[in-house]
mmCIF file of C-alpha atoms in Angstrom:
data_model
loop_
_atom_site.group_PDB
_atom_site.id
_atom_site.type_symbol
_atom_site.label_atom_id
_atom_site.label_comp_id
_atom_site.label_asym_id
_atom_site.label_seq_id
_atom_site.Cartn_x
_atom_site.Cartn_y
_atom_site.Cartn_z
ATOM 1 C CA UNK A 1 124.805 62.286 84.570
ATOM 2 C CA UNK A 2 127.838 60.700 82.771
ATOM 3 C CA UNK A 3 129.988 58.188 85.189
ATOM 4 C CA UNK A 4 133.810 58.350 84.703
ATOM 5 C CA UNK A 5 133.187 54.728 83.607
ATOM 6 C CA UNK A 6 131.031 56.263 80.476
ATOM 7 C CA UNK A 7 127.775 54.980 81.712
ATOM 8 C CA UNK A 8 124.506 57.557 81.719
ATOM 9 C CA UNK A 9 122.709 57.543 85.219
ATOM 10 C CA UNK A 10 119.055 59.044 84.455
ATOM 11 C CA UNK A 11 116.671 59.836 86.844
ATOM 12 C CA UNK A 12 113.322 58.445 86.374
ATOM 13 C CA UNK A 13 111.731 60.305 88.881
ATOM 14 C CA UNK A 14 108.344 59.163 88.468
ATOM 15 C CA UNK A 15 108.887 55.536 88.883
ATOM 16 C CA UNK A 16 111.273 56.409 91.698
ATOM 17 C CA UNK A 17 114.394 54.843 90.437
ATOM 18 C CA UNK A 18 117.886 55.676 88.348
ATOM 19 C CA UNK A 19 118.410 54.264 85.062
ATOM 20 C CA UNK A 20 121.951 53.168 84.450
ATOM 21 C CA UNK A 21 122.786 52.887 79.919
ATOM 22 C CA UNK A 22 125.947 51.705 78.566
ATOM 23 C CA UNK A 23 128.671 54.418 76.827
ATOM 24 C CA UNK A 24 126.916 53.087 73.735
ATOM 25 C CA UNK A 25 123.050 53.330 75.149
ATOM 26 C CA UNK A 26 122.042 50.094 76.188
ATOM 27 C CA UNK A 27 119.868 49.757 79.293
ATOM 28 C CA UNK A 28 122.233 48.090 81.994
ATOM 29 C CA UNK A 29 120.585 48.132 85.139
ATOM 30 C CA UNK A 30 118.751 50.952 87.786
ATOM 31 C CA UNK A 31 119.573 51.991 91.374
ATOM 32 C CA UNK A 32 116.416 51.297 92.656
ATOM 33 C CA UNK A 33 116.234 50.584 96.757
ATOM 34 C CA UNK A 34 112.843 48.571 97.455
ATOM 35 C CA UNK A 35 109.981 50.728 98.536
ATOM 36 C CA UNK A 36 109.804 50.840 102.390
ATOM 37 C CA UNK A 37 113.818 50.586 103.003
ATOM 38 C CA UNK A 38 115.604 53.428 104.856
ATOM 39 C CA UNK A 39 116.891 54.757 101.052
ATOM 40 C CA UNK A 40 114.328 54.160 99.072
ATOM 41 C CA UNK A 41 113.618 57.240 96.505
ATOM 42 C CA UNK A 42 110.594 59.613 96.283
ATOM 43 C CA UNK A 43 110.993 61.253 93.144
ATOM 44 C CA UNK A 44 114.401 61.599 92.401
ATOM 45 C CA UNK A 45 115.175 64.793 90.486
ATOM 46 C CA UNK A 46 118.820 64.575 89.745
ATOM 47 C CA UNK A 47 121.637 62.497 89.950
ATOM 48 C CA UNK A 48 125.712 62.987 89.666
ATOM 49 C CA UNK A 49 128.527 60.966 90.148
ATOM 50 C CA UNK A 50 131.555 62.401 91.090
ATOM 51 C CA UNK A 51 135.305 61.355 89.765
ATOM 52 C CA UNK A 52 135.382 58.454 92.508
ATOM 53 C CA UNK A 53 132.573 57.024 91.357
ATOM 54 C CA UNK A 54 130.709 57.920 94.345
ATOM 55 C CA UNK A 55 126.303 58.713 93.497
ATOM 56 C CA UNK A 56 124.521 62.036 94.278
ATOM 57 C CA UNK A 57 120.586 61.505 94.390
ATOM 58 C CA UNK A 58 118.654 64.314 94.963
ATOM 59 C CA UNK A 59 115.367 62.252 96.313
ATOM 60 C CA UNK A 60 113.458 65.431 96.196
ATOM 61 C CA UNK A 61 109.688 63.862 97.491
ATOM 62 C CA UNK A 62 111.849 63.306 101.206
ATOM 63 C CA UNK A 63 113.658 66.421 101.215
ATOM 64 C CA UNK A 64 117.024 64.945 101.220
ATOM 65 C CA UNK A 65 120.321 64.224 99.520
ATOM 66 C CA UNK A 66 121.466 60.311 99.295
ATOM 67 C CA UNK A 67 125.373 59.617 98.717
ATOM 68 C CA UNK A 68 126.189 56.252 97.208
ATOM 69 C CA UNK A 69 129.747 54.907 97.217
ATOM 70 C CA UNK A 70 131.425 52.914 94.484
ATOM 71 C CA UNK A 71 130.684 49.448 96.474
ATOM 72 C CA UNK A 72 126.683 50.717 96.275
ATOM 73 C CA UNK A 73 126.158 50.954 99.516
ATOM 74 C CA UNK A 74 124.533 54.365 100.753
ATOM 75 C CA UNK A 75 127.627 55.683 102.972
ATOM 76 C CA UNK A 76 125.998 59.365 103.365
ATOM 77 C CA UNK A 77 122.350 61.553 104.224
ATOM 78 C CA UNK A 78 121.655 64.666 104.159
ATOM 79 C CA UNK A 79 118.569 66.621 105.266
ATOM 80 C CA UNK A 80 115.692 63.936 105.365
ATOM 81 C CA UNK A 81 112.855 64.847 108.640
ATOM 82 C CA UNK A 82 112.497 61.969 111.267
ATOM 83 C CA UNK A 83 109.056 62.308 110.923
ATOM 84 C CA UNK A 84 106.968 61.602 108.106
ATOM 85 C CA UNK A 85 104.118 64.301 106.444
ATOM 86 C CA UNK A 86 100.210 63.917 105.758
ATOM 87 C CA UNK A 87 101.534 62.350 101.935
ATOM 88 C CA UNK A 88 103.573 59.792 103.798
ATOM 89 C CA UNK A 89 107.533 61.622 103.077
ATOM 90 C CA UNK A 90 110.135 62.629 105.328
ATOM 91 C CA UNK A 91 109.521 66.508 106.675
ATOM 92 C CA UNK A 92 110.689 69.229 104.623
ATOM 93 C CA UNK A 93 112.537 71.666 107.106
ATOM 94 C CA UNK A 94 113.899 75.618 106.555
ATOM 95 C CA UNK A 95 116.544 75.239 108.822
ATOM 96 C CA UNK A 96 120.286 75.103 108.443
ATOM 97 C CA UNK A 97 121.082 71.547 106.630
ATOM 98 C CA UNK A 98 117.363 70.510 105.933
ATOM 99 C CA UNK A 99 115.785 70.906 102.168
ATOM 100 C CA UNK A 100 112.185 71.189 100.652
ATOM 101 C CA UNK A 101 112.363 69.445 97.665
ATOM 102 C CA UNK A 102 116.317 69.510 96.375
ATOM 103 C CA UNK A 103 116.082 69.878 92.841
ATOM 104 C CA UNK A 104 119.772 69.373 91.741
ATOM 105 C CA UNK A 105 123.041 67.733 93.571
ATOM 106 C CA UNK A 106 126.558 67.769 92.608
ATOM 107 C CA UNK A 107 130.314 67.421 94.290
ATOM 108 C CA UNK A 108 133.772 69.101 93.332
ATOM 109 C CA UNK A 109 136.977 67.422 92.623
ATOM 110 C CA UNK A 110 137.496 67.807 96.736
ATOM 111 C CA UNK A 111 133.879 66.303 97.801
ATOM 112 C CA UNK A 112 132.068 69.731 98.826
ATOM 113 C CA UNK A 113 128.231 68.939 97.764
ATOM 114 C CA UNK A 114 125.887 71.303 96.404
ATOM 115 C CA UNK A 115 122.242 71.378 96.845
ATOM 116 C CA UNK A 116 119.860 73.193 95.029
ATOM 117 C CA UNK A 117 117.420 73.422 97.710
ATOM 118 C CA UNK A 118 114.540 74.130 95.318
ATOM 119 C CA UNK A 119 111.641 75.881 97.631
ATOM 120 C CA UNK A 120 113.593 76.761 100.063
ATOM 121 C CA UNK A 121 115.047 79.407 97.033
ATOM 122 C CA UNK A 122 118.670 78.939 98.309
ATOM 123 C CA UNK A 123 122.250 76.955 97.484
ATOM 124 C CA UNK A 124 123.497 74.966 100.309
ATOM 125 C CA UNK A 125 127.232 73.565 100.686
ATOM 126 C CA UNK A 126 128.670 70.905 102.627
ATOM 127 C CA UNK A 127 132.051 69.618 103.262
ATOM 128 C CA UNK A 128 132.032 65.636 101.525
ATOM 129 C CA UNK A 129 131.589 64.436 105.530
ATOM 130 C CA UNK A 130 128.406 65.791 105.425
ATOM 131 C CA UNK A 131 128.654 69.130 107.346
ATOM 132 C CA UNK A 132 127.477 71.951 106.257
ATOM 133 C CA UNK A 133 129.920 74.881 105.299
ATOM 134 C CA UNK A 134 127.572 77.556 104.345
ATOM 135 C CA UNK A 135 124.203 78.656 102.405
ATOM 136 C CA UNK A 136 124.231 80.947 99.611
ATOM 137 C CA UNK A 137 120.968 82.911 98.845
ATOM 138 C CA UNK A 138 117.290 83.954 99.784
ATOM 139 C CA UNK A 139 114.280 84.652 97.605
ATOM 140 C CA UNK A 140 114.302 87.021 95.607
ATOM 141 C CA UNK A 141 115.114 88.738 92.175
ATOM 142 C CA UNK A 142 118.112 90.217 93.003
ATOM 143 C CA UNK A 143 121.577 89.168 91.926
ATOM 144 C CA UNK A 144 123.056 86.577 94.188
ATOM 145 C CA UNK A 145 118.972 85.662 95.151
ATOM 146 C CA UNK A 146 116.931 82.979 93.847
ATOM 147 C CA UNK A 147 113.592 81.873 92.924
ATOM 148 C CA UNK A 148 113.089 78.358 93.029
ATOM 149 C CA UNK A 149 117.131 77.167 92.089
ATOM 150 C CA UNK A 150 116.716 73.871 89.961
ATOM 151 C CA UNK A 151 120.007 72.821 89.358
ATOM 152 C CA UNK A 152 123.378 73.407 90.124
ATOM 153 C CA UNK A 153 126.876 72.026 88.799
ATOM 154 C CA UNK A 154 130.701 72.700 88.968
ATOM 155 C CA UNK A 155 132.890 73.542 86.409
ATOM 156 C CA UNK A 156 136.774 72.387 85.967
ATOM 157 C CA UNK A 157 137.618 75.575 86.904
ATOM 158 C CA UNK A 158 135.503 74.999 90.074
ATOM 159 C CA UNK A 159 132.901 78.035 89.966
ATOM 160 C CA UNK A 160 129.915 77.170 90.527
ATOM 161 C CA UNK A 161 126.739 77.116 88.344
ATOM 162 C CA UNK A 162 123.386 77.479 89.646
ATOM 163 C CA UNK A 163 120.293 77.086 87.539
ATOM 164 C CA UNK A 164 117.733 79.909 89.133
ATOM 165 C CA UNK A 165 114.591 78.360 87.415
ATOM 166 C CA UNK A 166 111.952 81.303 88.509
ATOM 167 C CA UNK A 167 114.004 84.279 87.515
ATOM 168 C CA UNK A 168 115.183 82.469 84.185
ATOM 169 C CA UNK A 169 118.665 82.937 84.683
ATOM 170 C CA UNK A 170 122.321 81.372 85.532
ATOM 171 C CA UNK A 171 124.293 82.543 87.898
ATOM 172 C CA UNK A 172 127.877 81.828 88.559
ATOM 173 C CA UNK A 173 129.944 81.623 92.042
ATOM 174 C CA UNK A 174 133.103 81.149 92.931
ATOM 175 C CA UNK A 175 133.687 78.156 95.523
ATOM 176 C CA UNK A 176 133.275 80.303 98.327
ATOM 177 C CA UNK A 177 130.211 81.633 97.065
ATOM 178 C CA UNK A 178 130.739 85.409 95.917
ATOM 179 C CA UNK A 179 128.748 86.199 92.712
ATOM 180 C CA UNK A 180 131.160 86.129 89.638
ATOM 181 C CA UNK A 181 128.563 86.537 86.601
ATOM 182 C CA UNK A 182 125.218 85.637 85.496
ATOM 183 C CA UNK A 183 123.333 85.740 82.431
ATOM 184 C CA UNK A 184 119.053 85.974 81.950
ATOM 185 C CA UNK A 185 117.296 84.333 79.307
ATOM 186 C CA UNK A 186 113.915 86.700 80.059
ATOM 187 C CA UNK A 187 111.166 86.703 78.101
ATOM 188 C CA UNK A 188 110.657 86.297 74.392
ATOM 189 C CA UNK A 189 108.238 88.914 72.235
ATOM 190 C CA UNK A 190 105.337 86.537 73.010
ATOM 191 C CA UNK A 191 105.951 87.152 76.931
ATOM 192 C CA UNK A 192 106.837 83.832 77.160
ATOM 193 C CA UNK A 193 109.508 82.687 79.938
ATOM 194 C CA UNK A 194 112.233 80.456 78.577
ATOM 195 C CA UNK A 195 112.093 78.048 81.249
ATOM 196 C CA UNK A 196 115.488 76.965 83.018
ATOM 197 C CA UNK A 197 115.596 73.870 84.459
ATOM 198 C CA UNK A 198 119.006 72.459 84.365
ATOM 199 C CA UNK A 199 122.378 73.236 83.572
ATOM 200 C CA UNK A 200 125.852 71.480 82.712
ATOM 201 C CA UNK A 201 129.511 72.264 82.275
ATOM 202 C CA UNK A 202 131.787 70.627 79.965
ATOM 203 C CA UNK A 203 135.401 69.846 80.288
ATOM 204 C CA UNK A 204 136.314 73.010 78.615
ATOM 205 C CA UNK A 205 134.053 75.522 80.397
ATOM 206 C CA UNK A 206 131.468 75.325 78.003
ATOM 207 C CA UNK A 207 127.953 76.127 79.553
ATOM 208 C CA UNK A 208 124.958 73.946 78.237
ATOM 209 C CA UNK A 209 121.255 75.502 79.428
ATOM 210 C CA UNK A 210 118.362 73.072 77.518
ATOM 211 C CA UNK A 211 115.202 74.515 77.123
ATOM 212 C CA UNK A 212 112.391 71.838 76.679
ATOM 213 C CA UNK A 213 109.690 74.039 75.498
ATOM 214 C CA UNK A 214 111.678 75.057 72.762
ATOM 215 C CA UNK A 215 113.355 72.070 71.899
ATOM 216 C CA UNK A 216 116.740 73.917 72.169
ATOM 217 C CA UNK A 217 119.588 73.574 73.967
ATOM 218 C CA UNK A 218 121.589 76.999 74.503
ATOM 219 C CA UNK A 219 125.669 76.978 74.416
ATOM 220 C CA UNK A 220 128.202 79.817 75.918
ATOM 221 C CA UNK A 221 130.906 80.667 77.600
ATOM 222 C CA UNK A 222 130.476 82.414 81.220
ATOM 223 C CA UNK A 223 133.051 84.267 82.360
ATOM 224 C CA UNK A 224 134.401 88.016 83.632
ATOM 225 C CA UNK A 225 136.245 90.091 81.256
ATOM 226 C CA UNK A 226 139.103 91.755 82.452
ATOM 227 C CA UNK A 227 139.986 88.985 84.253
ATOM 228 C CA UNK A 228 138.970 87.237 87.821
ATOM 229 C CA UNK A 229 136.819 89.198 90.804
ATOM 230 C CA UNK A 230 138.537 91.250 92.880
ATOM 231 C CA UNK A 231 138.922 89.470 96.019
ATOM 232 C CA UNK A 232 136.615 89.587 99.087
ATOM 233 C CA UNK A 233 137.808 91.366 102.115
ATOM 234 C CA UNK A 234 137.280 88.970 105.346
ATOM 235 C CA UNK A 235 134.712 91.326 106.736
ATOM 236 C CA UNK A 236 132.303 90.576 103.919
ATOM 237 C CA UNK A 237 129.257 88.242 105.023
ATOM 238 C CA UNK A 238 129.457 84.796 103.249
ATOM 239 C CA UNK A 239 125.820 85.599 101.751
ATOM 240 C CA UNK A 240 126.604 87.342 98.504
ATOM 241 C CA UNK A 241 125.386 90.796 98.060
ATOM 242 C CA UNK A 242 121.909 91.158 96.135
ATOM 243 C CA UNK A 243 123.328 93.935 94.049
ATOM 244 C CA UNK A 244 127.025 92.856 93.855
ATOM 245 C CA UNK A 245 128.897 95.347 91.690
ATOM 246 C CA UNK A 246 131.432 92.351 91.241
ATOM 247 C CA UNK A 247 129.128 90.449 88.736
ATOM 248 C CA UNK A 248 129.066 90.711 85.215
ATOM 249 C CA UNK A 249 125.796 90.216 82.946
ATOM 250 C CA UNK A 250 125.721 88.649 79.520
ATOM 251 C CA UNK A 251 123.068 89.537 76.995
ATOM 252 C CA UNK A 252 122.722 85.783 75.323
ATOM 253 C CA UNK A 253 122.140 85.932 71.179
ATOM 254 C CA UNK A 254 120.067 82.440 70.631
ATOM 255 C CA UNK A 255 120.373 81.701 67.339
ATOM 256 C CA UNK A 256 117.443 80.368 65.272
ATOM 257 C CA UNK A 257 118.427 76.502 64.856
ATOM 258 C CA UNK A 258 121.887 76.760 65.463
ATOM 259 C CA UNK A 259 121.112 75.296 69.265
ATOM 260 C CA UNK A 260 124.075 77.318 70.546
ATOM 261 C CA UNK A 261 124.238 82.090 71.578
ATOM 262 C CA UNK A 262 127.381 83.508 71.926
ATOM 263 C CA UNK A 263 127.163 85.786 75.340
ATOM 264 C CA UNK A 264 128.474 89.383 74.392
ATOM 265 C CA UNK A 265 129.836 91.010 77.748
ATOM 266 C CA UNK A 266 128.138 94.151 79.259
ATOM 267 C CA UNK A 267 130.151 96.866 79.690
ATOM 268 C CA UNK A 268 130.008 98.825 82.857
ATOM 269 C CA UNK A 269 127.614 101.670 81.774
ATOM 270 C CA UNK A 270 124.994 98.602 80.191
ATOM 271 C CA UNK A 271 124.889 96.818 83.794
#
């Protein structure tokens, strides 16, 4: 994750800790609590900062979200069990609020968080005082379902981007979490799956998808033709539908070495 100082915050999940470089690359420091304090990590998948400052750890081992504020002192926790498992970390739970294993963490320009909470195959929201808003999602293959959601991360224009790692896709919501558009990497010839693990937005809606198996990292642009959604009536359930006639698919072109596809969209008759 890139600080709005222009440091890099890298999660070293394995040695339970977050690497801090300089703009330039130069090891400066880790966030690293000392093993047996109230914050210390458990295999911390992700990390983002938001433009505050503020520090989203996903510490994914204790099923919980850790928010760290520009003083570094850890103002915010989400999920987390009281009780510890057999392997010695806090509960995973199913319930409204609680995670097993949170993958990927980010925050808007107005402090919502996002979770992906990873095997519980769902996207949970929260307002930036910690309660939660609403849930997004249920396993599944269907659009607007997930299999194991990996990462997740919001773009300027605020949709949301959610890396669904078992179906090998992206898919795209708006902030109140209707289904805008997604797009499926699949399989190649050899019936292998081009594994989706993470996902970023740049400052000019630019989607970036790496795929470490391949040494690639895929480029596009996500987006509807014709324009925005049509709006959502106020009857319609926050959960988006699994077969929403609202989203768009894009058939990806990866170019051999060129480390970028250019999405082409479907028309109505291809979806």
């Amino acid at each position: 994750a890139l600080g709005p100082d222009g440091r890099l915050y890298i999660p070293d999940a394995g040695s339970d800790r977050i690497v801090v470089l300089s703009p330039d690359g130069k090891p400066m420091g880790q966030v690293a609590p000392e093993r047996g304090s109230p914050h210390a990590f458990s295999f911390p998948k992700d990390v983002d900062l938001d433009g505050h400052g503020r520090m989203y750890v996903a510490d994914s081992f204790n099923n919980r979200i850790l928010r760290m504020d520009e003083s570094g002192k850890f103002d915010l926790v989400l999920g987390g069990g009281a009780d510890l498992d057999d392997d010695g970390y806090m509960d995973a739970g199913t319930r409204p609020g609680e995670f097993d294993e949170p993958a990927g963490v980010t925050a808007d320009g107005e402090g919502r968080i996002y979770v992906a909470d990873t095997n519980n195959h769902r996207l949970q929201v929260f307002h930036r005082d910690g309660s939660l808003l609403f849930a997004i999602g249920e396993e599944g293959d269907g659009l607007g379902q997930f299999r194991f959601p990996s990462d997740v991360r919001v773009g300027a224009s605020g949709s949301v981007y959610v890396a669904d790692r078992g179906n090998t896709r992206i898919q795209q919501f708006s902030p109140r979490g209707d289904l805008e558009a997604y797009f499926s990497l699949g399989a190649d010839d050899s019936g292998i799956d081009r594994a989706v693990g993470d996902v970023d937005v740049g400052p000019d809606g630019e989607v970036y998808v790496p795929l470490p198996e391949r040494n690639l990292v895929v480029r596009g642009r996500i987006g509807r033709a014709g324009g925005a959604c049509p709006p959502r009536s106020p009857s319609r359930p926050r959960h988006p539908s699994p077969r929403s006639p609202n989203a768009t698919r894009f058939h990806p072109t990866i170019r051999s070495a060129s480390t970028s596809w250019s999405p082409v969209c479907a028309t109505p008759a291809e979806r």
